[in-house]
Amino acid sequence: MAETPGPELAHSLHNSRVASRDGSNVKVSTDVLAYQTLKIESPTPSQRKPKSEDPGLQSVQDLLKLRIASEDASGNSISGDWVTHQPMQNGWIRLVEIYPKDLEDPEAIGLAFRTVPLEEAPEYFGLSYTWGQPISKDHPITENLMDCLREIRNSSPGLYWIDALSINQEDHEEKSQQVRIMRSIYEKAKRVRIWLGSEHDDTAPATSLIKSILQLGVEGRLDYMKEPRDALEAKMPWANKSLDKLGLPNRDSHIWISLMKFFDKPYSQRAWVIQEVAVAKKHPLVMCGSFKTAWNGICVAMKFLTWFGWDIALRRMMRRQGINNEVSARAHVIIITSLRYSLKRQGLERLLKICRDLHATDPRDKITAVFGLASDIQDGQLEVDVDYETPVADYYRDITGKLILHGPSLSPLSLVEDHSMRKLSELPSWVPDYSITTHCGSRAAAPGYFANDFAAGNSPTSVRWNPGSSALRVHARIVDEVAVASDCVTEAHSDGYDALMNWPRMAASWTSTGDEWHWIALLANPELDSEEGLESFWRTIVGDTAERETPAPNKFRQYFAAFLLMHTAVRSARNPAIKKKTEEIGRKFSAVSLDNIKKYQELWIRTTFYRRFIFTKSRRMGLGPKSLQVGDQMTIFSGAGAIHMLRKSAENYRYVGEGYVHGLMCGEGLPTAGHTFEEISIE
């Protein structure tokens, strides 16, 4: 049954309209509330011409025919084809009434605008959706929103808050004011409705599969997901016989890929989704065409896929079929759901880290979209403002500077991406380019992966920044310099083989310990102490951290050896001499399971993703950003955990990124007697 405002509201809406005619114009006056009604005649999706066939589209009249149905008493007017909203008072919102389908004019969509104080607003729904491409450059309605309006008109008309229509997008002051109260707008909504888009060829099989999975939950046949995952590996494998017992399609069925495509819709990539779903009173209603289910239903279906890593296998299958699947909807759904149910409050820096790979139409919204969830902002401890008039680079700089001084803490430097990824060239080097997504996905180390190390010991944070300045002044000590950097970098969808073969050879030659076979032979004899270079190497490439332990447990030495041996054997199978050597040494690693080898491989790739292997002038091994260069300096900042890499310029330094240097992560590089930190300027 459709959720619509009750009869009392409908009665009040009817009674508040007093119509009079003056020639061809219809004027509507109200006792208290302002209305403006538009009638939109829109083609259905099947009637739309592809953009490539209609390059001359200049006006909304080509696709949307807007006719004035009324003018309201508050002075709002129609400008050309669209509404010109009058400014609102602080704390007021503009609601959109979507009228039911007019049987006499079935293609038309009727809208009315109502301006009310938020605290006195009648029941309304909050709409959460993806903007998409606008139908016209002059109007805020997009094709995706038009499809949504049509579905709402048919199934659940009523009062809605819709950002593209409820906010005057051309009025930066109004936009900033509305964003400041966005959390309250969605909290107060009767229910948040999520629009994933119109139905397409993959939608029907995907939604049918979701219904089947949810029915299994109703019947109690998914209770195994409440048990520890490790205990279920053999109990519920992803085998066809198990799927048959559940009445689900064969694992080779294309329906599973349809389900993955359903989850990978652009909606889950929106930055604003985090807040819109997290603060909703009850489970948001998810709509895809005529399909509807509660948000928790989507979570159950996603968990069913991810519990045994079936989604990973499906993504590999999609890549083999040439289907683009860069998006990890699983990670986004997990983030949204965890914030919705988490009792632990999150600060702005933490939210910026976990939401880094989401998207926003306005680049400022990569930050402002999480303001309403940030505990330090909501508590008044961190004073930041929404500002759509300040240039993006200046806005990013000012937010980052305030975040650093708020601690004070230099941990926001961990958000700085590799400089090869940047779009905003005018940013100071120490300011993250929040506008970009890192494209690292779940395989890459999270921002700040090395920030929890202890390179600066217990030294206090010492930092200076003046609002509006591009210079960040920190107390630092230069401890080493890059002497050699690898050519190979582990990147997306890589199995790490290029780095795997290149880095050990590079390390072996630098340490004069022979080739990788010498290392494998040493690793094959656990009763022998490995050479210093070998020990440093296998610890460096995992950041000396595994299974949440630092230093990494010694068993990972054996995992590394088996991993190295397995890949060498596979790639060199046609060489009889190497094959014999691998067979002889391989017997030493028969106890190492394939699962543990894979575990090491994932750890290797996660730690080294988009990083280079380096040697320093002091013959230390380490990892650094992809963009580092020979001669870059390794630095300890007072109060910071990681090693930070800088590049000297004429009068100051440029920030390159954080890194790992084996032998310097536990305070070994701290100033000794007679030495101190010195203040430097980073721009």
XYZ file of C-alpha atoms in Angstrom:
683
model
C 0.000 0.000 0.000
C 1.372 3.413 -0.947
C 2.445 5.678 1.902
C 0.879 9.114 1.368
C 0.156 12.009 3.700
C -3.097 11.438 5.575
C -6.560 12.782 4.774
C -6.139 15.715 7.159
C -3.226 17.008 5.080
C -5.059 16.437 1.801
C -8.054 18.329 3.221
C -5.874 21.239 4.361
C -4.173 21.396 0.961
C -7.541 21.522 -0.762
C -8.938 24.165 1.535
C -5.851 26.378 1.367
C -6.273 27.056 -2.369
C -8.451 29.991 -3.341
C -8.511 30.300 -7.113
C -9.516 33.257 -9.264
C -9.208 33.834 -12.994
C -7.878 36.882 -14.723
C -7.880 36.340 -18.448
C -5.645 33.377 -19.260
C -3.695 33.475 -15.988
C -4.672 31.422 -12.961
C -3.735 32.865 -9.592
C -3.730 30.844 -6.394
C -3.582 32.528 -3.014
C -3.202 30.760 0.336
C -3.838 31.713 3.925
C -0.343 30.838 5.163
C 1.540 28.641 2.751
C 2.921 29.440 -0.693
C 2.205 27.249 -3.699
C 3.347 27.146 -7.270
C 1.987 24.509 -9.604
C 3.622 23.308 -12.812
C 2.425 20.784 -15.309
C 5.141 18.742 -16.984
C 4.489 16.828 -20.155
C 7.278 14.350 -20.599
C 8.029 11.494 -22.988
C 8.462 8.043 -21.539
C 11.972 6.491 -21.644
C 11.050 4.560 -24.815
C 10.046 7.814 -26.543
C 13.304 9.618 -25.822
C 15.777 10.029 -28.598
C 19.336 8.957 -27.833
C 21.514 12.005 -27.276
C 23.725 11.048 -30.186
C 20.678 11.284 -32.481
C 19.545 14.629 -31.090
C 22.646 16.858 -30.902
C 20.612 20.010 -31.430
C 18.744 19.837 -28.116
C 18.922 23.421 -26.842
C 15.743 23.966 -24.851
C 13.733 22.013 -22.338
C 10.804 22.450 -24.740
C 12.263 19.604 -26.817
C 11.633 17.124 -24.018
C 9.649 18.861 -21.270
C 6.706 21.091 -22.067
C 5.982 23.224 -19.006
C 2.763 25.187 -18.838
C 1.877 27.618 -16.092
C -0.949 26.154 -14.088
C -0.808 28.870 -11.445
C 1.194 31.599 -9.807
C 1.424 31.680 -6.040
C 0.735 34.479 -3.607
C 4.323 34.717 -2.337
C 5.723 36.144 -5.555
C 7.436 33.052 -6.967
C 7.251 33.233 -10.745
C 7.860 31.307 -13.912
C 10.971 32.504 -15.727
C 10.965 31.222 -19.292
C 10.306 27.502 -18.908
C 11.091 27.075 -15.246
C 10.409 28.298 -11.732
C 12.202 31.290 -10.257
C 12.123 30.668 -6.512
C 12.082 33.525 -4.043
C 14.698 33.373 -1.239
C 13.723 31.383 1.847
C 14.245 32.280 5.479
C 16.807 30.309 7.478
C 15.286 27.128 8.828
C 12.627 26.903 6.110
C 12.373 24.216 3.440
C 10.657 23.983 0.060
C 8.512 20.870 -0.355
C 7.338 19.483 -3.682
C 3.849 18.067 -3.997
C 3.668 15.397 -6.703
C 0.105 15.007 -7.952
C -1.466 11.647 -8.842
C -1.601 10.620 -12.479
C -4.142 12.610 -14.465
C -6.203 10.085 -16.422
C -7.285 12.798 -18.853
C -3.676 13.781 -19.516
C -1.630 10.640 -18.618
C 1.730 11.943 -19.873
C 1.670 15.047 -17.666
C 3.325 15.261 -14.234
C 1.825 17.843 -11.895
C 4.027 19.537 -9.277
C 3.389 22.203 -6.659
C 5.943 23.939 -4.407
C 5.272 24.666 -0.760
C 7.580 26.690 1.509
C 7.354 25.947 5.256
C 9.457 26.152 8.447
C 11.208 22.798 8.912
C 10.001 22.472 12.505
C 6.376 22.976 11.422
C 6.509 20.966 8.198
C 3.701 18.469 7.504
C 4.549 14.839 6.799
C 6.781 14.456 3.762
C 9.103 11.911 2.193
C 12.806 12.480 1.556
C 14.012 11.379 -1.878
C 17.499 9.914 -2.265
C 18.666 9.353 -5.840
C 21.441 9.885 -8.388
C 21.278 13.110 -10.340
C 22.568 11.903 -13.702
C 22.580 14.008 -16.839
C 20.254 17.037 -17.011
C 17.639 17.057 -19.745
C 18.477 20.703 -20.394
C 21.304 22.966 -19.298
C 18.717 25.488 -18.068
C 16.774 23.215 -15.713
C 17.529 21.028 -12.676
C 15.438 18.050 -13.807
C 17.518 15.108 -15.019
C 16.360 12.082 -16.971
C 16.766 9.899 -13.880
C 14.713 12.283 -11.736
C 12.022 12.484 -14.443
C 11.718 8.679 -14.425
C 11.426 8.799 -10.636
C 8.729 11.506 -10.716
C 6.735 9.393 -13.155
C 6.913 6.327 -10.883
C 5.975 8.366 -7.790
C 3.065 9.956 -9.672
C 1.783 6.473 -10.527
C 2.323 4.720 -7.197
C 2.916 7.091 -4.267
C 2.092 10.772 -4.880
C 2.371 13.226 -2.006
C 4.745 15.742 -0.436
C 8.475 15.205 -1.025
C 11.749 16.962 -0.356
C 13.860 16.608 -3.530
C 17.184 18.426 -3.488
C 17.288 19.372 -7.181
C 13.796 20.908 -6.964
C 13.621 21.985 -3.326
C 16.846 24.003 -3.451
C 17.469 26.875 -5.824
C 20.660 25.479 -7.318
C 21.631 28.904 -8.703
C 21.464 30.571 -5.269
C 24.708 29.665 -3.468
C 23.528 31.254 -0.232
C 20.317 29.208 -0.182
C 22.202 26.068 -1.174
C 24.682 26.528 1.696
C 21.867 27.234 4.155
C 19.938 24.107 3.107
C 23.024 21.871 3.250
C 23.600 22.999 6.855
C 20.217 21.524 7.847
C 20.319 18.539 5.473
C 20.667 16.045 8.296
C 17.550 17.430 9.995
C 15.621 17.365 6.709
C 16.200 13.627 6.258
C 15.794 12.848 9.964
C 12.392 14.521 10.012
C 11.123 12.850 6.819
C 8.367 10.278 7.363
C 10.471 7.880 5.320
C 13.413 8.143 2.958
C 12.769 6.715 -0.479
C 15.701 5.544 -2.581
C 15.413 5.630 -6.361
C 17.902 3.311 -8.081
C 16.656 4.025 -11.587
C 14.308 2.590 -14.175
C 14.008 -1.082 -14.928
C 16.134 -2.592 -17.696
C 16.859 -6.052 -19.071
C 18.881 -7.133 -16.002
C 16.472 -5.702 -13.435
C 13.742 -8.365 -13.539
C 16.035 -11.391 -12.965
C 17.989 -9.488 -10.290
C 14.934 -8.373 -8.330
C 13.406 -11.840 -8.648
C 16.585 -13.303 -7.139
C 16.512 -10.752 -4.305
C 12.922 -11.771 -3.510
C 13.975 -15.448 -3.440
C 16.856 -14.721 -1.069
C 14.617 -12.657 1.230
C 12.043 -15.461 1.272
C 14.776 -17.853 2.403
C 15.414 -15.468 5.273
C 11.727 -15.438 6.198
C 11.783 -19.268 6.255
C 14.838 -19.234 8.542
C 17.058 -20.888 5.947
C 19.715 -18.163 6.112
C 20.358 -18.490 9.837
C 23.813 -19.909 9.060
C 24.938 -16.334 8.364
C 24.658 -15.668 12.104
C 27.416 -18.207 12.802
C 31.170 -17.450 12.630
C 32.260 -17.543 9.015
C 35.278 -19.797 9.645
C 33.004 -22.560 10.874
C 30.970 -22.480 7.689
C 33.586 -22.947 4.982
C 32.778 -26.639 4.536
C 29.195 -26.404 5.760
C 27.906 -24.039 3.086
C 30.265 -24.018 0.092
C 29.291 -22.258 -3.091
C 28.528 -25.494 -4.892
C 25.604 -26.087 -7.216
C 24.172 -28.765 -4.933
C 23.984 -26.238 -2.103
C 22.288 -23.696 -4.349
C 19.875 -26.360 -5.581
C 18.845 -27.141 -1.997
C 18.012 -23.479 -1.527
C 16.083 -23.351 -4.781
C 18.508 -20.819 -6.268
C 19.994 -20.696 -9.796
C 23.108 -22.614 -10.762
C 26.317 -20.711 -9.964
C 27.029 -20.387 -13.710
C 23.669 -18.716 -14.336
C 23.821 -15.190 -15.759
C 21.216 -14.198 -13.150
C 23.986 -13.839 -10.560
C 25.780 -11.337 -12.791
C 22.459 -9.495 -13.196
C 22.355 -9.244 -9.420
C 25.888 -7.833 -9.302
C 24.927 -5.235 -11.915
C 21.922 -4.333 -9.787
C 24.164 -3.711 -6.771
C 26.656 -1.751 -8.873
C 24.178 0.932 -9.910
C 25.599 4.465 -9.607
C 23.425 5.190 -6.562
C 25.773 3.454 -4.112
C 28.641 5.690 -5.267
C 27.004 8.980 -4.219
C 28.591 10.834 -1.312
C 25.230 12.218 -0.117
C 23.790 8.700 0.192
C 25.801 8.135 3.362
C 23.907 10.772 5.326
C 20.526 10.334 3.638
C 20.350 6.648 4.563
C 22.230 6.775 7.862
C 19.916 9.264 9.597
C 16.575 7.947 8.266
C 13.965 7.177 10.944
C 13.177 3.721 9.588
C 14.562 1.470 6.880
C 14.502 3.502 3.641
C 12.330 2.135 0.856
C 14.411 1.095 -2.174
C 12.722 1.537 -5.569
C 13.943 0.344 -8.951
C 11.185 0.942 -11.464
C 8.147 -0.754 -9.954
C 10.275 -3.018 -7.701
C 10.289 -2.018 -4.029
C 11.970 -3.402 -0.927
C 13.298 -2.050 2.376
C 16.987 -1.140 2.689
C 17.582 -4.037 5.083
C 16.405 -6.374 2.310
C 19.200 -5.101 0.083
C 21.641 -5.661 2.964
C 20.490 -9.276 3.435
C 20.916 -10.044 -0.275
C 24.351 -8.392 -0.301
C 25.443 -10.328 2.789
C 24.301 -13.562 1.153
C 26.684 -12.848 -1.734
C 29.633 -11.712 0.332
C 29.533 -14.210 3.193
C 31.717 -16.704 1.335
C 33.351 -14.297 -1.086
C 31.012 -15.287 -3.919
C 30.897 -11.653 -5.039
C 34.669 -11.726 -5.627
C 34.337 -14.817 -7.839
C 31.513 -13.131 -9.751
C 33.605 -10.012 -10.336
C 36.385 -12.145 -11.784
C 33.825 -13.812 -14.039
C 32.557 -10.387 -15.132
C 36.085 -9.213 -15.946
C 36.654 -12.317 -18.075
C 33.476 -11.467 -19.986
C 34.624 -7.899 -20.500
C 31.981 -6.413 -18.178
C 33.119 -3.264 -16.402
C 32.870 -3.735 -12.641
C 35.267 -1.241 -11.094
C 32.654 -0.283 -8.501
C 32.632 -2.185 -5.232
C 29.021 -1.762 -4.123
C 29.717 -4.151 -1.271
C 32.112 -1.693 0.374
C 29.666 1.192 -0.046
C 26.686 -0.732 1.329
C 28.775 -1.860 4.295
C 29.852 1.747 4.988
C 26.302 3.086 4.783
C 24.849 0.302 6.933
C 27.589 0.463 9.558
C 27.084 4.217 9.967
C 23.328 3.693 10.211
C 23.608 1.205 13.053
C 26.920 2.129 14.665
C 26.799 3.451 18.191
C 30.308 4.813 17.789
C 30.326 8.409 16.607
C 32.736 9.352 13.835
C 34.765 12.519 13.444
C 35.185 14.393 10.155
C 38.635 12.974 9.369
C 37.454 9.397 9.797
C 34.396 10.013 7.616
C 36.524 11.592 4.886
C 38.716 8.496 4.872
C 35.985 5.892 4.649
C 33.944 7.880 2.088
C 36.875 8.826 -0.136
C 35.837 6.767 -3.166
C 32.313 8.171 -3.392
C 31.221 10.729 -5.982
C 29.529 14.136 -5.928
C 28.358 16.494 -8.668
C 29.819 19.522 -6.877
C 33.382 18.691 -5.709
C 32.798 20.580 -2.447
C 30.162 17.988 -1.567
C 32.854 15.311 -1.181
C 33.384 17.076 2.171
C 30.082 18.765 2.983
C 28.077 15.555 2.421
C 29.407 14.131 5.703
C 29.237 17.315 7.813
C 25.900 16.242 9.254
C 27.384 12.947 10.508
C 30.671 14.309 11.897
C 30.501 14.254 15.686
C 33.174 16.939 16.119
C 31.194 19.324 13.885
C 27.825 18.503 15.451
C 29.285 19.061 18.941
C 30.738 22.418 17.937
C 34.328 21.323 18.565
C 35.358 21.762 14.914
C 34.124 24.968 13.296
C 33.719 24.585 9.545
C 31.125 26.081 7.260
C 29.329 25.173 4.057
C 30.450 27.544 1.309
C 29.642 27.129 -2.381
C 31.198 30.441 -3.437
C 34.812 29.867 -2.354
C 36.930 28.229 -5.111
C 37.190 24.463 -4.644
C 40.979 24.404 -4.069
C 40.729 27.144 -1.428
C 37.841 25.341 0.264
C 39.800 22.072 0.409
C 42.844 23.904 1.798
C 40.868 25.689 4.520
C 39.003 22.550 5.648
C 42.246 20.526 5.796
C 44.087 23.292 7.656
C 41.325 23.522 10.265
C 41.242 19.734 10.588
C 45.009 19.629 11.268
C 44.838 22.404 13.869
C 41.761 20.868 15.514
C 43.786 17.930 16.907
C 46.316 19.205 16.557
C 47.236 16.222 14.412
C 49.134 15.581 11.198
C 47.130 12.430 10.446
C 45.055 14.248 7.735
C 48.238 14.138 5.626
C 47.498 10.439 5.195
C 44.554 11.457 3.004
C 46.911 12.925 0.395
C 46.707 10.714 -2.694
C 49.536 10.002 -5.089
C 50.166 13.201 -7.028
C 49.760 11.388 -10.357
C 46.049 11.071 -9.542
C 45.391 14.760 -8.904
C 43.015 16.930 -10.895
C 43.391 20.232 -8.996
C 46.928 21.346 -9.808
C 46.554 24.562 -7.776
C 46.265 22.677 -4.463
C 49.143 22.948 -1.976
C 50.972 19.620 -1.924
C 49.853 18.846 1.661
C 46.132 19.216 0.860
C 44.234 16.137 -0.411
C 42.372 16.416 -3.701
C 39.053 15.207 -2.309
C 37.453 15.569 -5.755
C 39.078 12.388 -7.047
C 38.467 8.776 -6.136
C 41.596 6.764 -5.502
C 40.269 3.717 -7.431
C 42.104 1.549 -4.944
C 39.052 -0.439 -3.911
C 39.099 -3.096 -1.223
C 42.427 -4.557 -2.358
C 44.383 -1.429 -1.445
C 45.624 -0.304 1.922
C 43.346 2.301 3.452
C 44.568 5.888 3.801
C 46.836 6.169 6.797
C 47.943 2.535 6.549
C 51.312 3.402 8.095
C 50.086 6.330 10.224
C 49.635 4.148 13.299
C 53.310 3.279 13.394
C 55.593 4.852 15.965
C 58.200 6.666 13.888
C 57.971 9.865 15.966
C 57.716 8.106 19.306
C 55.938 10.199 21.935
C 57.034 13.532 20.515
C 54.265 16.170 20.591
C 52.582 17.455 17.444
C 53.989 20.835 16.474
C 52.310 22.527 13.512
C 51.411 26.049 12.367
C 48.994 27.190 9.685
C 47.374 30.548 9.076
C 43.883 30.623 7.500
C 44.145 31.307 3.796
C 47.836 30.349 3.652
C 49.288 27.699 1.357
C 52.169 27.052 3.766
C 52.033 24.376 6.451
C 54.859 24.698 8.989
C 55.879 21.537 10.863
C 58.761 20.424 13.063
C 60.654 17.708 11.226
C 63.854 15.684 11.080
C 65.241 14.340 7.795
C 66.470 10.795 8.431
C 67.315 9.331 5.006
C 67.056 9.748 1.242
C 65.794 7.600 -1.651
C 68.751 6.036 -3.476
C 66.974 3.486 -5.727
C 63.300 3.091 -6.655
C 61.681 0.163 -8.472
C 60.106 0.571 -11.886
C 57.265 -1.822 -11.105
C 54.150 -0.722 -9.222
C 51.345 -3.061 -8.163
C 48.148 -1.710 -9.717
C 44.454 -2.612 -10.041
C 43.616 -6.210 -11.018
C 47.302 -7.142 -10.840
C 48.351 -10.449 -9.346
C 51.520 -8.757 -8.129
C 53.702 -10.980 -10.317
C 55.695 -8.205 -12.007
C 56.578 -6.696 -8.654
C 57.019 -10.153 -7.154
C 59.733 -11.049 -9.649
C 61.292 -7.603 -9.930
C 61.552 -6.543 -6.315
C 63.350 -9.643 -4.891
C 65.910 -9.500 -7.698
C 66.441 -5.829 -7.044
C 66.773 -6.414 -3.307
C 69.025 -9.445 -3.750
C 71.420 -7.582 -6.046
C 71.494 -4.564 -3.752
C 72.290 -6.734 -0.709
C 74.727 -9.002 -2.597
C 72.887 -12.171 -1.569
C 72.453 -13.669 -5.025
C 69.151 -14.171 -6.808
C 65.683 -15.028 -5.508
C 66.579 -18.753 -5.562
C 69.166 -18.157 -2.886
C 66.453 -16.548 -0.776
C 64.010 -19.383 -1.386
C 66.663 -21.890 -0.322
C 67.277 -19.948 2.883
C 63.565 -19.693 3.600
C 63.204 -23.431 3.071
C 65.314 -24.039 6.157
C 63.378 -22.575 9.094
C 66.026 -23.818 11.510
C 68.463 -21.307 9.987
C 68.339 -17.601 10.671
C 67.670 -15.758 7.454
C 70.067 -13.129 6.250
C 69.351 -9.585 7.352
C 68.409 -8.443 3.841
C 65.933 -11.279 3.384
C 64.300 -10.652 6.751
C 63.962 -6.950 5.993
C 62.485 -7.671 2.570
C 59.615 -9.980 3.498
C 58.690 -7.734 6.415
C 58.866 -4.572 4.290
C 56.480 -5.787 1.607
C 53.748 -6.385 4.193
C 54.564 -3.300 6.248
C 55.668 -5.696 9.004
C 52.008 -6.077 9.963
C 49.807 -9.149 9.556
C 46.681 -10.394 11.307
C 46.650 -7.122 13.264
C 50.043 -7.930 14.754
C 53.144 -5.741 14.541
C 55.766 -7.036 13.955
C 54.278 -9.623 11.600
C 54.260 -13.222 12.969
C 57.204 -15.352 11.811
C 54.875 -17.850 10.093
C 54.440 -15.264 7.329
C 58.066 -15.866 6.394
C 57.044 -19.376 5.319
C 53.934 -18.060 3.555
C 56.135 -15.633 1.633
C 58.560 -18.389 0.596
C 55.757 -20.696 -0.570
C 54.132 -17.790 -2.414
C 57.407 -16.892 -4.146
C 58.141 -20.516 -4.986
C 54.662 -21.226 -6.330
C 54.697 -18.261 -8.710
C 58.250 -18.981 -9.849
C 57.362 -22.611 -10.528
C 54.216 -21.749 -12.470
C 55.937 -19.152 -14.627
C 59.040 -21.317 -15.214
C 57.401 -24.718 -15.713
C 58.971 -25.209 -19.165
C 62.529 -24.944 -17.855
C 63.586 -28.477 -16.744
C 66.395 -27.244 -14.491
C 64.153 -24.769 -12.674
C 61.339 -27.306 -12.506
C 63.650 -29.801 -10.754
C 64.838 -27.119 -8.349
C 61.276 -26.103 -7.458
C 60.295 -29.731 -6.866
C 63.211 -30.254 -4.482
C 62.608 -27.085 -2.489
C 58.831 -27.398 -2.758
C 58.803 -30.404 -0.455
C 59.938 -28.087 2.331
C 56.699 -26.097 2.016
C 54.204 -28.933 1.711
C 52.633 -27.902 5.029
C 51.788 -24.396 3.755
C 48.193 -24.423 2.536
C 47.009 -22.719 -0.606
C 44.720 -20.557 1.557
C 47.731 -19.210 3.451
C 49.578 -18.546 0.205
C 46.567 -16.595 -1.053
C 46.407 -14.783 2.266
C 49.976 -13.615 1.819
C 49.323 -12.598 -1.782
C 46.369 -10.419 -0.782
C 48.407 -8.899 2.043
C 51.301 -8.206 -0.338
C 49.062 -6.508 -2.893
C 47.128 -4.571 -0.261
C 50.280 -3.163 1.319
C 52.165 -2.370 -1.882
C 49.251 -1.118 -3.992
C 50.312 1.971 -5.982
C 53.644 2.028 -4.168
C 57.270 1.553 -5.175
C 59.917 -0.552 -3.491
C 62.920 1.570 -2.503
C 66.422 1.459 -1.083
C 67.723 4.388 0.883
C 71.224 5.852 1.045
C 71.585 4.105 4.397
C 70.741 0.787 2.663
C 67.345 0.478 4.291
C 64.383 -1.052 2.437
C 61.033 0.630 2.217
C 57.854 1.495 0.339
C 56.909 4.888 -1.024
C 54.308 6.586 -3.246
C 54.243 5.885 -6.965
C 55.325 9.475 -7.719
C 58.439 9.465 -5.541
C 61.809 10.169 -7.131
C 65.404 9.352 -6.331
C 66.621 12.098 -3.998
C 63.309 12.510 -2.145
C 63.897 12.828 1.573
C 62.454 10.614 4.299
C 61.278 12.689 7.195
C 59.923 12.244 10.685
C 57.382 14.880 11.725
C 57.099 15.586 15.428
C 53.929 13.860 16.604
C 53.315 11.814 13.421
C 53.370 8.012 13.152
C 54.443 7.361 9.576
C 57.544 8.236 7.618
C 56.737 11.201 5.351
C 58.509 11.830 2.053
C 59.371 15.356 0.945
C 60.890 16.943 -2.143
C 63.122 19.981 -1.707
C 62.279 23.038 -3.758
C 63.932 26.463 -3.812
C 62.891 27.751 -0.383
C 60.579 25.094 1.014
C 59.422 21.510 0.559
C 56.682 19.736 -1.355
C 54.836 16.858 0.251
C 55.160 13.575 -1.707
C 53.315 11.161 0.579
C 53.569 8.739 3.472
C 55.681 5.613 3.391
C 57.317 2.745 5.234
C 61.051 2.358 5.916
C 62.085 -0.814 7.701
C 64.116 0.043 10.759
C 62.673 3.545 11.216
C 59.059 2.821 12.167
C 59.563 2.450 15.911
C 61.330 5.675 16.797
C 64.829 4.695 15.646
C 65.189 7.966 13.748
C 64.269 10.277 16.614
C 66.735 13.054 17.481
C 69.523 12.020 19.810
C 71.347 14.173 22.320
C 72.377 17.435 20.724
C 69.878 17.090 17.852
C 66.365 18.493 17.612
C 63.440 18.804 15.234
C 63.646 21.837 12.954
C 60.715 23.847 11.627
C 60.230 23.584 7.867
C 57.621 24.945 5.462
C 55.609 22.682 3.145
C 53.662 24.224 0.260
